[in-house]
Each structure stands twice: as C-alpha cells, then as structure tokens.
XYZ file of C-alpha atoms in Angstrom:
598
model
C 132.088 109.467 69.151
C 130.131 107.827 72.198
C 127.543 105.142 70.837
C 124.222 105.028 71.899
C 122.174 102.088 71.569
C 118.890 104.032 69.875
C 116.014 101.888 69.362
C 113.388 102.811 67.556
C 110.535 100.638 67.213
C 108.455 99.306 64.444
C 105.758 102.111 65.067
C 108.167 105.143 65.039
C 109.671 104.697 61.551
C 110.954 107.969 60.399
C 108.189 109.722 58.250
C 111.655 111.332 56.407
C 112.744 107.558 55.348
C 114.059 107.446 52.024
C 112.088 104.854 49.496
C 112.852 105.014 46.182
C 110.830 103.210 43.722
C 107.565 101.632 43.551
C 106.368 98.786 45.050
C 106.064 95.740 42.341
C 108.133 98.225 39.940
C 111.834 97.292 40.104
C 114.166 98.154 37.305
C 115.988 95.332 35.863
C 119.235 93.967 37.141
C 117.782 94.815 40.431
C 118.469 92.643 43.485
C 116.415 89.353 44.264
C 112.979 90.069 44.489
C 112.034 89.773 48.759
C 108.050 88.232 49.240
C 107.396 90.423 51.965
C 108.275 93.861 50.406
C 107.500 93.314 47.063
C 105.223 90.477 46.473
C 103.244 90.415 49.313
C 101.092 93.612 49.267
C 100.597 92.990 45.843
C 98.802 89.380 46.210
C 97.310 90.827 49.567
C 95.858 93.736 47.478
C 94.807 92.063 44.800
C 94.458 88.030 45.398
C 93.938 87.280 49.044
C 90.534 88.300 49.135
C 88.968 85.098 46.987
C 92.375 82.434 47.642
C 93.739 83.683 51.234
C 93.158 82.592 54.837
C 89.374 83.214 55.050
C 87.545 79.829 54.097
C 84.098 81.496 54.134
C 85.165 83.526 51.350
C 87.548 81.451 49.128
C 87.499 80.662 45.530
C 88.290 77.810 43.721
C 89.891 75.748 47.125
C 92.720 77.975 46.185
C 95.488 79.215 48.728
C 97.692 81.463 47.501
C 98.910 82.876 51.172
C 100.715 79.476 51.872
C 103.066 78.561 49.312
C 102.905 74.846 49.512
C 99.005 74.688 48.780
C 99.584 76.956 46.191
C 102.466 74.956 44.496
C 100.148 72.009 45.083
C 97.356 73.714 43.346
C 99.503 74.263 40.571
C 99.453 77.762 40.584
C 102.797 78.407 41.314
C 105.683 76.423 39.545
C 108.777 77.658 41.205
C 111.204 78.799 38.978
C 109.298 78.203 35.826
C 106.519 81.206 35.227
C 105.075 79.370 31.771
C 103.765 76.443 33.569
C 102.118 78.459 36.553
C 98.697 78.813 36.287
C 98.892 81.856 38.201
C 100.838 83.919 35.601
C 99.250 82.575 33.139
C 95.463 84.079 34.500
C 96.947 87.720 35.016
C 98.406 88.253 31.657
C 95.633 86.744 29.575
C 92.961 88.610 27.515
C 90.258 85.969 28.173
C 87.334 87.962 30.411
C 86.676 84.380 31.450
C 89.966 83.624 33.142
C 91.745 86.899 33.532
C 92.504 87.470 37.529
C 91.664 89.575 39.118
C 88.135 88.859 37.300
C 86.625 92.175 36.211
C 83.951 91.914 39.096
C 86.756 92.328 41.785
C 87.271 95.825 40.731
C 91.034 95.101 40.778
C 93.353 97.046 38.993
C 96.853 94.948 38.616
C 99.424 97.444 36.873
C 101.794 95.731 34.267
C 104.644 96.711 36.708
C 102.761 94.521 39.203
C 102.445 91.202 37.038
C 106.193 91.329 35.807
C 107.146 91.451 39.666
C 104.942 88.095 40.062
C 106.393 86.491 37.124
C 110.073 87.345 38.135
C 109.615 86.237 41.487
C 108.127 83.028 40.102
C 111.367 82.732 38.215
C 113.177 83.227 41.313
C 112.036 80.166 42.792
C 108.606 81.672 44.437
C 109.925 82.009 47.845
C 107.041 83.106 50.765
C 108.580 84.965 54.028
C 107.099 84.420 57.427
C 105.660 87.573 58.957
C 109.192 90.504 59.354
C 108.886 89.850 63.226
C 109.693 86.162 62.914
C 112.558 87.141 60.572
C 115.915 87.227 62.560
C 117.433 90.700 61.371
C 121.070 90.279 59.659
C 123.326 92.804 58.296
C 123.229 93.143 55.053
C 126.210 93.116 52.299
C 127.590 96.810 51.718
C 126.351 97.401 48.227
C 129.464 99.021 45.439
C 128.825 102.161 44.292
C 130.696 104.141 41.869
C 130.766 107.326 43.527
C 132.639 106.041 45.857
C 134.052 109.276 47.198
C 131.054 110.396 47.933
C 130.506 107.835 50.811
C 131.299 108.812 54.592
C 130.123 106.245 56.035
C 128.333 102.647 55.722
C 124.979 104.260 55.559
C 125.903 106.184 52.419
C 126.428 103.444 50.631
C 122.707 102.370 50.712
C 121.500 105.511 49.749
C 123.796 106.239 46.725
C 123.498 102.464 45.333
C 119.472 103.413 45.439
C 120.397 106.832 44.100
C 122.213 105.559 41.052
C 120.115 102.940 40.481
C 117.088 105.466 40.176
C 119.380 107.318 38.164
C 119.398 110.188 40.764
C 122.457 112.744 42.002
C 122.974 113.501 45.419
C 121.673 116.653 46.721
C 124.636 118.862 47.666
C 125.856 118.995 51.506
C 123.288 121.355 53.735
C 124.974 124.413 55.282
C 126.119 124.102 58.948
C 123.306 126.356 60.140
C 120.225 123.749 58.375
C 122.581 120.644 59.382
C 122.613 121.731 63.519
C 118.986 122.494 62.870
C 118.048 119.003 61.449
C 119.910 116.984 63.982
C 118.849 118.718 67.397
C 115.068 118.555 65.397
C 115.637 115.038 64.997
C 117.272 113.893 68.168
C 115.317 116.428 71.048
C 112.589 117.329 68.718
C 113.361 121.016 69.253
C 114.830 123.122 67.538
C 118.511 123.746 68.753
C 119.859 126.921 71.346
C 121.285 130.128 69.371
C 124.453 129.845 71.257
C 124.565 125.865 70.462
C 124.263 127.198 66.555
C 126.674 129.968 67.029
C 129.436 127.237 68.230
C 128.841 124.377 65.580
C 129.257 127.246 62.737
C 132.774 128.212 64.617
C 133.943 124.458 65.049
C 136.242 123.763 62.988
C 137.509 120.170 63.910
C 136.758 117.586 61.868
C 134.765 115.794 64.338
C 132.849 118.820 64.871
C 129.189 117.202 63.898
C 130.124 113.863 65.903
C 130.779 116.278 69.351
C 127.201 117.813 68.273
C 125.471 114.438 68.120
C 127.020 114.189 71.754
C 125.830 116.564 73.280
C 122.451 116.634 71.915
C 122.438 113.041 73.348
C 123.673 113.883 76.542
C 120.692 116.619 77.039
C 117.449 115.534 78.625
C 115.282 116.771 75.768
C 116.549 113.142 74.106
C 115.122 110.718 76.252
C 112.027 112.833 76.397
C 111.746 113.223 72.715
C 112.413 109.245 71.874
C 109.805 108.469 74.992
C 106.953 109.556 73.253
C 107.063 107.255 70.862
C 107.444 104.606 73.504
C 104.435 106.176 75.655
C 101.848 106.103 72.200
C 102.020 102.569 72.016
C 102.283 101.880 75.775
C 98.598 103.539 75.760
C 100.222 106.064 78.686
C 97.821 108.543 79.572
C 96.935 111.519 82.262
C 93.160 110.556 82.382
C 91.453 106.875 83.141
C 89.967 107.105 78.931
C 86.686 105.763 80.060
C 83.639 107.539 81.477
C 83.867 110.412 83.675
C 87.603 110.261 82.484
C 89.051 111.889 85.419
C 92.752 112.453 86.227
C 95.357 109.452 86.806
C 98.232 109.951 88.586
C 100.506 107.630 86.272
C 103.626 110.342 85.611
C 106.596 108.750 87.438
C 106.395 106.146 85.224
C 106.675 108.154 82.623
C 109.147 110.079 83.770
C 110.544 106.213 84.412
C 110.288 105.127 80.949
C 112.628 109.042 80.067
C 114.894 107.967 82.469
C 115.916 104.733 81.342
C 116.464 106.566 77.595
C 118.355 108.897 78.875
C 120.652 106.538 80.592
C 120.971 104.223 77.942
C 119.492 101.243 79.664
C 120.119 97.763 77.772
C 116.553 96.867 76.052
C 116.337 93.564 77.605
C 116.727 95.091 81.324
C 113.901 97.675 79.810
C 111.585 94.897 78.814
C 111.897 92.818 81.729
C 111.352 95.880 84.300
C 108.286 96.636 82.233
C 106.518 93.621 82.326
C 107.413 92.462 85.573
C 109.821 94.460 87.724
C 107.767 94.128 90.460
C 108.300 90.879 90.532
C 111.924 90.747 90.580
C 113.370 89.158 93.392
C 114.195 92.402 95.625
C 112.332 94.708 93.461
C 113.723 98.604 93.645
C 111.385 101.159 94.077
C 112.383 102.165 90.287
C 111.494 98.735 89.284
C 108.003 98.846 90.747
C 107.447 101.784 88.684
C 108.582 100.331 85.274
C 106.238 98.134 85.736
C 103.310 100.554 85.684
C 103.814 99.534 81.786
C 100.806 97.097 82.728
C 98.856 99.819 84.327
C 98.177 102.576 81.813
C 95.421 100.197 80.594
C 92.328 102.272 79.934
C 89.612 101.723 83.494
C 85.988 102.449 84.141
C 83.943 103.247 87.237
C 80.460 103.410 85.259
C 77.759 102.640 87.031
C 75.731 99.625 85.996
C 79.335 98.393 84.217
C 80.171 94.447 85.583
C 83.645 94.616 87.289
C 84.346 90.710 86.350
C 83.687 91.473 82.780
C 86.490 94.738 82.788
C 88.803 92.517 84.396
C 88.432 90.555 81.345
C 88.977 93.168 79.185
C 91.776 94.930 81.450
C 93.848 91.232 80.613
C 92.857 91.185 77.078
C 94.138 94.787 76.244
C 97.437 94.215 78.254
C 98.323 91.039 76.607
C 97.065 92.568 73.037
C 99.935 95.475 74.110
C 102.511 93.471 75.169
C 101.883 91.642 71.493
C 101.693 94.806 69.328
C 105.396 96.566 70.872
C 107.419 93.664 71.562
C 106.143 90.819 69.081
C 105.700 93.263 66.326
C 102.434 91.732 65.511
C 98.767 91.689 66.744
C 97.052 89.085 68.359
C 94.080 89.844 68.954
C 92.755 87.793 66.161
C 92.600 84.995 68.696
C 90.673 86.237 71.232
C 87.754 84.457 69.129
C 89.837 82.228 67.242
C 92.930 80.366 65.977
C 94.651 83.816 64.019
C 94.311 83.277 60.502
C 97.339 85.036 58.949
C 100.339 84.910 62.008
C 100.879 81.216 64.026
C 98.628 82.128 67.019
C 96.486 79.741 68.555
C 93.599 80.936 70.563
C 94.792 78.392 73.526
C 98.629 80.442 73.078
C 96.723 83.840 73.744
C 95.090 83.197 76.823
C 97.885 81.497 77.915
C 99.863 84.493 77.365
C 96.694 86.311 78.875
C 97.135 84.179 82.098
C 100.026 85.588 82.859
C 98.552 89.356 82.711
C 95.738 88.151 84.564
C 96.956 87.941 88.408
C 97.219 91.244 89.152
C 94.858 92.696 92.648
C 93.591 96.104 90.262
C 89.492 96.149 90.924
C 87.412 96.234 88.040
C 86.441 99.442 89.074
C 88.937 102.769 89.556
C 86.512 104.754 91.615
C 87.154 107.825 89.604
C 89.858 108.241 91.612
C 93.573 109.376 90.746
C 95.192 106.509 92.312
C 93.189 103.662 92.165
C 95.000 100.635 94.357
C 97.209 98.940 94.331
C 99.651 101.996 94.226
C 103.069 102.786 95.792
C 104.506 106.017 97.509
C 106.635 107.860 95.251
C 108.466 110.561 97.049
C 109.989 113.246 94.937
C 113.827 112.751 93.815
C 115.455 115.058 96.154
C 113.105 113.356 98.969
C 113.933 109.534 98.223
C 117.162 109.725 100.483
C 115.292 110.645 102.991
C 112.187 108.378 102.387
C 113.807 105.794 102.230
C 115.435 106.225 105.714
C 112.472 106.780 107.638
C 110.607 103.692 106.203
C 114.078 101.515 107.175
C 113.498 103.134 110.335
C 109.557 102.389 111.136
C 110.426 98.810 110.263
C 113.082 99.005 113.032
C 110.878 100.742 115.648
C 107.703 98.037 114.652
C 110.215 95.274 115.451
C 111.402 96.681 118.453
C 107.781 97.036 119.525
C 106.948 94.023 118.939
C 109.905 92.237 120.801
C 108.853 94.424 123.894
C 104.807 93.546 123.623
C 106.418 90.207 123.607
C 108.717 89.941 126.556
C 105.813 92.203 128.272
C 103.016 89.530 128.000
C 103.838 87.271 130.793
C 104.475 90.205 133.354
C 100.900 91.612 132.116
C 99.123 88.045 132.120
C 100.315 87.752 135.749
C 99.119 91.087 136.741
C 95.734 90.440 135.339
C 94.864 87.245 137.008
C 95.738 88.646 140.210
C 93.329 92.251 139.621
C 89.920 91.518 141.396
C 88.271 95.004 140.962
C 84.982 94.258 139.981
C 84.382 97.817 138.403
C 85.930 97.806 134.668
C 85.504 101.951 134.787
C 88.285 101.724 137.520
C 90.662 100.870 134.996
C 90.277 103.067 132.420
C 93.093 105.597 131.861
C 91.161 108.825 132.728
C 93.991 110.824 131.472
C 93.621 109.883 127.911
C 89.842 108.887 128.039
C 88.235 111.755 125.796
C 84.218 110.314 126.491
C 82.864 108.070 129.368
C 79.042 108.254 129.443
C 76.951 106.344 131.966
C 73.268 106.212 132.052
C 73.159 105.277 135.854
C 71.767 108.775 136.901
C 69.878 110.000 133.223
C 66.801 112.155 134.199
C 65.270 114.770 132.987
C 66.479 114.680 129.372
C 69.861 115.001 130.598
C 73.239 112.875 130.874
C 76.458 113.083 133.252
C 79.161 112.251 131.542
C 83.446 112.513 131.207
C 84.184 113.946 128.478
C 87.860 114.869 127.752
C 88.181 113.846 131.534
C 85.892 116.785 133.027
C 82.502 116.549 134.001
C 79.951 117.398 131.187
C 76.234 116.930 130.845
C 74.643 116.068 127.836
C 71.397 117.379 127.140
C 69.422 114.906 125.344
C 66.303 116.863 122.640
C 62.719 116.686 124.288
C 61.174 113.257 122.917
C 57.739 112.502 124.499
C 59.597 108.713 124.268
C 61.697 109.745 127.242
C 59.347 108.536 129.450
C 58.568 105.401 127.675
C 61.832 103.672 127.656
C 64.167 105.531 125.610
C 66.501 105.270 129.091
C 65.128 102.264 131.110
C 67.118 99.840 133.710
C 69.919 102.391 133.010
C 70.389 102.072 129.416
C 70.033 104.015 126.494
C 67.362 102.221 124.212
C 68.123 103.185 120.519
C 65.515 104.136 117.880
C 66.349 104.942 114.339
C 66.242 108.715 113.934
C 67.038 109.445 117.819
C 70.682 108.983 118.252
C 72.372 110.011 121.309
C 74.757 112.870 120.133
C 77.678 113.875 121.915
C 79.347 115.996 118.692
C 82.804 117.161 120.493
C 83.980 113.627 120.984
C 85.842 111.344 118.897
C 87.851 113.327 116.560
C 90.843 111.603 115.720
C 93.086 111.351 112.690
C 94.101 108.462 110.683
C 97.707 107.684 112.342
C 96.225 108.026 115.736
C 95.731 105.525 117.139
C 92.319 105.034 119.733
C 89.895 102.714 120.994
C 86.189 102.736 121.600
C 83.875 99.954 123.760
C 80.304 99.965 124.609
C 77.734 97.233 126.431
C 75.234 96.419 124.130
C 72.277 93.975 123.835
C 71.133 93.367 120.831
C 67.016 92.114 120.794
C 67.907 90.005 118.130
C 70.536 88.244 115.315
C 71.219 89.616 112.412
C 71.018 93.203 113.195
C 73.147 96.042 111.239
C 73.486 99.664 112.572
C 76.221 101.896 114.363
C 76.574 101.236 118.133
C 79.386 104.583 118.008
C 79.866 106.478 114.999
C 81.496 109.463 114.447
C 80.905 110.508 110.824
C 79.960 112.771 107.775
C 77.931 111.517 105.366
C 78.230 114.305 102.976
C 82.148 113.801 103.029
C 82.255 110.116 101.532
C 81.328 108.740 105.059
C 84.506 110.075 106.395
C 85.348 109.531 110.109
C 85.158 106.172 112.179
C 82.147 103.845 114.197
C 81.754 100.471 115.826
C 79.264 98.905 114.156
C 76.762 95.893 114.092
C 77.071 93.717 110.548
C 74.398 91.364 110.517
C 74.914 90.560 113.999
C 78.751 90.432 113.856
C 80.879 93.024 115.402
C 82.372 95.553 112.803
C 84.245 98.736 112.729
C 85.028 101.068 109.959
C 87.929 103.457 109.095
C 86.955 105.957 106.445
C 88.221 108.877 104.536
C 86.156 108.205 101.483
C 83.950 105.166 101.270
C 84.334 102.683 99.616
C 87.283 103.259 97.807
C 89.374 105.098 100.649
C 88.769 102.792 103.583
C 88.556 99.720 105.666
C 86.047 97.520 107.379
C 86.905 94.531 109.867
C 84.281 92.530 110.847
C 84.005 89.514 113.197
C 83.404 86.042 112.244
C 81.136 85.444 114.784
C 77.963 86.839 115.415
C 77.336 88.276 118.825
C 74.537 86.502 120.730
C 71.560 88.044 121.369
C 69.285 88.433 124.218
C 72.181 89.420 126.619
C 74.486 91.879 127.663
C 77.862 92.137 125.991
C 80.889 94.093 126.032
C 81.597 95.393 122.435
C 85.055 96.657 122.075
C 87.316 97.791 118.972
C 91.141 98.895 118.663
C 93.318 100.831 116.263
C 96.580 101.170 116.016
C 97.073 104.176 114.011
C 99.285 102.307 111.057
C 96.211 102.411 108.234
C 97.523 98.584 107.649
C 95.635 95.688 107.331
C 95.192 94.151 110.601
C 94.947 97.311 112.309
C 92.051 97.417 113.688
C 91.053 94.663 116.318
C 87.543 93.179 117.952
C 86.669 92.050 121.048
C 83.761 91.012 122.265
C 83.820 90.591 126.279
C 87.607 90.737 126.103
C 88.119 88.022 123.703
C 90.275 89.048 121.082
C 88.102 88.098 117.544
C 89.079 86.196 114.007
C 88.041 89.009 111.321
C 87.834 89.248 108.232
C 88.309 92.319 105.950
C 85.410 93.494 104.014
C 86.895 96.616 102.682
C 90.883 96.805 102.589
C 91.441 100.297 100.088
C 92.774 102.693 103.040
C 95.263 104.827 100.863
C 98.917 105.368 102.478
C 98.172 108.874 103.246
C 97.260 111.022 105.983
C-alpha cells in the first residue's frame, strides 16, 4: 500500500471521531488521569472564573491555573487528597465553604469531584497548552479480542470498547465500506463502475488498492484543501465593503496541488509564509505565498489606509498563530496573554515580520489589487515562460546597442547647426505638428498624421483679445484647443509628445497635452504641469491602474521653455522620461500601480 503523509490539522478533526466516555467520568482501573483532557475543562468550567489568570476578578489570592501557586496556597497537596484544601471545599456540606459557592451557579457532578481527587492522588500534575506538548506514540494497549484486531488502530478502539463494556459492530458490506472511504477521502460519493469493481475484487489487498486510487484522484487534494482554505481565510470576494471579486484562485488551486502531490509539510509551510522570498523564488513559490494575501481588504471611503495596514499585519500574524502554533494570540495585541506564554513585545515581533509587505491600505475595489504576478494558464507556462526569457534578452541587447550608439550620436549632435528644431522631426511617424505662426480667422494649419489639416478653432469673441497673440496659443480654462483624431496610442506603444510653454507663474497645475476620458477612470495619456514641475501621466484607470512621473524641479517661469516627455511602451517604472529644453530630468513617481496588462 503507498503511504501518504495526510495531515489533518487541529481544526479539521473528524466530526465521526470515536469518544467514549465522559469527561471527569472514568471507570476505575482506568489509565492515569491526563490534566488537559480530563481535569482541565473541569476546573476551567467550574473554578477558573474566581482563582484563574484574571486578577480583576480573583478570589481569595487563589491560583488554581498554575500549579505551583496552587500547591503553595495549599490547595493542592500532591498525592495526598485529605490534606488539600481543594477537595476538601467540593465535597463538603457546609453552604459556607462548599466550592463552587451556591452563587456561582455551578453545578460540579460527583463524577467530576472523584476525577479531582484521583488526580490529586496521582501527584496533581498540570500540562502546558497540547501545542507545546511534543506528540509521542503511545504504548499499544492489550486487548482480549485479540483476533479481532487488523491493525494498530484497532487496538485503541477495542481496548475503549471493552472497557465501556461495548461489542464491536459487525464488518460493513463492501458496497457501504467503498461508499464510506471515497466519502471520506474525495468527499464524494464513489463512481458506479469504481463500486462495481471493489464488490468483484477478490484479493486480499483489495480495500488497500481502493485507498490508492482514491488517493491518486484529484478529488483528494481538493477535498483535504478545504479544510486548509477555512482557516487560511481564502476567499473569492475582498469581505469588506463593496465586497467585490478577488482574483486569488491559483493559489488555491496551489494549496490542491501541493496535496495532491504529497508535498513534505515543512516545504508547505515555508512556501506559504515566505516563498517569495526564497532565494530564486519559482513562479509556484510566489503563489504559495498568497497564504499572506487572502487577508480580508477595504476601499471604504473615509477608512484611514495606515490604520488597515495595521490591521492587515495583525490578522496575518493572528493566522499564522491559529494554523501552525495551534493557539491564538491575539490576547496580546493589548497585553501580556494571560493563559498561553505570549508576551505582547513576542507578538509584534512576530507582527514585524508580516509587516513589510508593499499591499496599499486600500484595494481599490479592484480584482487584483498590487502587488500581483502574471499567472498564465498551465498549458501556457511553457510558453510564458519563454517569451519573458526572451524580452530580457532583447532589453539587454538594446541596451548594449543604445550604448555603443551614444558616442557616434553625441558626435553627430555637436556638429548639427540647424537652427529650426521642426527640421528634425521624423515626419514619417509624427501623427500632430501644430504651429500657431499663421492662426487667423478661428482657424489652424497644422500636420496631422503627416498631411496638411486645418483645425477650426469654436467662435470665442476672445479670439481677438489674445487667445492667439505673438503666435501662441494663450490657454483659458474651459477653451482648450481640441484636435480629437490625434494621440491615440496604446499602452505598449511607445510615443513622445513636446510643446513650448510659458508658464505666467510657479506653482501652476493643468494639462499642457492631454488626451483623455474622464468618464473612463481618466483613461488615456497628457503632459502635464504639477505645481510648476513637469509631469506626465499614463492611465487606464486612475488611480489605481496608472502612473505619474513628475520632475523634481520646477520649471521657471516668465520664459519660454521646451516641455518634452517620452515613453517607452514597457508599462515599467522608469518608463516614461522628462525633459525640459533637452535636459533629461530626476523624477520621481507619484503614482506607480500600472497593471501588467494591455
């Protein structure tokens, strides 16, 4: 039979585990007495309230959650139940002593108070919390059916059986036993024909070849992933607000994957946490790690983005406590925990880790809010992956030749003398060239897709008053100069746009060139004025789908300038550049969201 390492986590206990026997009720002869399954929801239920962690609402300066203060107290005498105060207030009559006191509204069963006096007897031992506990197998446990017992397991199950005084329940029939397992390891219920054949197998490792297969089928790592999804907090939709769709499913179909090839648990913790940070990271590894992005986001307005950044680190290091620590810690967000050994310094130390990540506080309402990756469809990733190898070739290539090209070009330049800049423009490509040298009559010559066009500019009784004066176009809000066939380009196309400009004064903003739709999220493209600097914008939908780069420097007012912006067509950062009277500017990015898409 081929093994399977199946984990199932602390959440996604079987609701058809077999208990038998109640809590604090244990027959006699019965095994030693464990704190944490038998004597600890007892004292929790019934004690902890008035002499457990919370000072503000102890009793007495009593502890009973911490066994040395308790044994100090004297109200536990290990291995000696007469002299322990505590056994000594639950079984007496006296209203004035008896604990629980009546007023608690506590009802401890006689069952209850012999399991506290035996495990007094038994030397009073207190258990950390299970997750500190290091797991070890357990002794096999003699049974006298012993024919009966298949396997290991059995054993467990008969030795409670007899000691409950119970019979086995006879074997199922093939039919309810095929139906069980493929219930229990796809969570469907199994094919007719996959029936048909476990009936007509006859070998006697007929149910282990059934097991195989049912683990070889996808259905398993799907089935055993939604356990591991609920407590990863996955979900289709952001959870807050508007709720709108996220586009988070490759990493669940990641987290199926990685069932369904039986990857080791630590390699599936590590990738989860931070597999985009391995050295190298895969594509697959990136995904994994979208563990730390299924965190629940706003975009409501009026909602402080520093404040859900706070809370987006809180809930991923509470996660990261509840599935792989076992235990919560959000206790100590506001202070030292009071039941587990977590410091409030130890959580947001933990927290500080979760905390560099570039995620705004804000997702935009958006289905992919960044930072995201590409991920192409399986039977595409060959091929993906090829052509990004190969635009990293071609960029490098490009660059070597802009390189080896620069001192042939410098020389060329310093010996050009043409005093007319239009001369050089390549007319073949140039789709607009307007000059206001001959503008009369509410009209314009210009090039526009390198043929003569005029421009007819709307009546204004302005005109006349200096909208066009000393050959220049003197802009007003509300009276743009329109020229609506020009200037249509798409995102990996690359263009450039210049214009002289004076500007009256600093500190101006407005759009020297725009082409854009303001009903459409702002989409298109401009040069643009930013408080005097020199800025241009790439938009499909502002802000969240776009870039800005604007210059450090403010342009100077007063005077004529040449105003001139470049892009490169590669929607990366740095692709746009400035210049103002052909210096090449330092920018900054104001806006840096432009999606990988076209």
């Amino acid at each position: 039979m081929k093994l399977q390492s199946i984990f199932i986590p602390s959440f996604a206990i079987p609701a058809c585990a077999l208990f038998v026997g109640t809590i604090g009720a244990l027959p006699a002869g019965a095994a030693t007495l464990e704190f944490n399954r038998d004597v600890r929801p007892i004292l929790a239920e019934n004690c902890f309230q008035c002499h457990g962690p919370d000072s503000a609402s102890r009793k007495g300066d009593l502890r009973l959650d911490k066994r040395d203060a308790a044994v100090e107290a004297g109200a536990i005498v290990p291995g000696d139940p007469k002299a322990s105060e505590l056994v000594s207030r639950i079984y007496t009559s006296d209203a004035d002593d008896v604990m629980p006191p009546a007023e608690a509204h506590k009802d401890l069963k006689p069952a209850q108070r012999e399991v506290l006096k035996r495990w007094i007897a038994e030397g009073a031992e207190y258990q950390p919390h299970w997750s500190f506990i290091a797991p070890q197998r357990p002794a096999v446990p003699p049974v006298k059916q012993a024919a009966w017992v298949r396997n290991p397991i059995d054993r467990f199950i008969l030795a409670k059986l007899e000691q409950a005084g119970l019979q086995p329940a006879p074997e199922a029939d093939r039919h309810t036993l095929v139906r069980r397992l493929s219930l229990d390891l796809t969570g469907l219920p199994p094919d007719p024909k996959l029936v048909a054949e476990f009936v007509a197998d006859s070998a006697p490792d007929a149910y282990e070849k059934l097991v195989d297969r049912l683990l070889a089928t996808p259905q398993w790592g799907e089935h055993r992933a939604r356990y591991w999804l609920d407590v990863a907090r996955y979900g289709d939709t952001h959870g807050i607000h508007i709720d709108n769709f996220r586009e988070m499913w490759s990493y669940r179909d990641w987290v199926i994957s990685a069932l369904n090839r039986n990857m080791p648990f630590d390699q599936f913790t590590i990738e989860q946490l931070a597999g985009d940070l391995l050295p190298g990271a895969t594509l697959d590894q990136k995904i994994g790690s979208g563990f730390n992005r299924c965190n629940i986001t706003t975009s409501e307005g009026g909602a402080i983005a520093e404040e859900y950044l706070v809370l987006y680190d809180r809930d991923r290091t509470e996660t990261t406590s509840q599935v792989w620590l076992g235990l919560t810690t959000g206790c100590a967000v506001c202070h030292d925990h009071k039941f587990d050994p977590i410091s409030q310094k130890e959580f947001y130390s933990l927290a500080a880790f979760f905390n560099n990540t570039t995620q705004a506080g804000m997702d935009g309402n958006v289905k992919d809010t960044p930072p995201i990756i590409i991920v192409p469809q399986p039977a595409d990733r060959t091929n993906w992956e090829s052509l990004v190898k190969q635009e990293s070739e071609t960029r490098t290539q490009l660059a070597a030749r802009r390189q080896a090209a620069q001192p042939d070009f410098d020389k060329w330049l310093a010996q050009d003398k043409r005093a007319n800049p239009a001369e050089l423009l390549p007319a073949d490509r140039l789709q607009l060239q307007v000059s206001l040298s001959d503008a009369k009559d509410h009209a314009l010559s210009c090039m526009l897709d390198g043929k003569p066009e005029t421009i007819t500019i709307a009546a204004d009784p302005k005109w006349d008053a200096g909208h066009v004066a000393a050959k220049a176009w003197k802009s007003e809000k509300g009276n743009p100069l329109a020229v609506k066939q020009a200037g249509d380009f798409e995102k990996n196309q690359g263009f450039s746009c210049g214009a002289w400009v004076k500007l009256p004064k600093g500190g101006m903003t407005g759009a020297v060139v725009a082409r854009m739709d303001d009903k459409a999220g702002h989409r298109g493209w401009d040069l643009w004025i930013e408080g005097g600097r020199l800025s241009a914008h790439l938009i499909h939908n502002w802000p969240k789908d776009a870039m800005q780069m604007t210059a450090k420097t403010p342009v100077k007012p007063g005077g004529w300038h040449h105003l001139f912006a470049t892009y490169d067509g590669s929607g990366h950062a740095g692709a746009i550049k400035l210049y103002v009277d052909g210096e090449l500017q330092q920018a900054k990015a104001g806006v840096n969201a432009l999606k990988n898409t076209i």
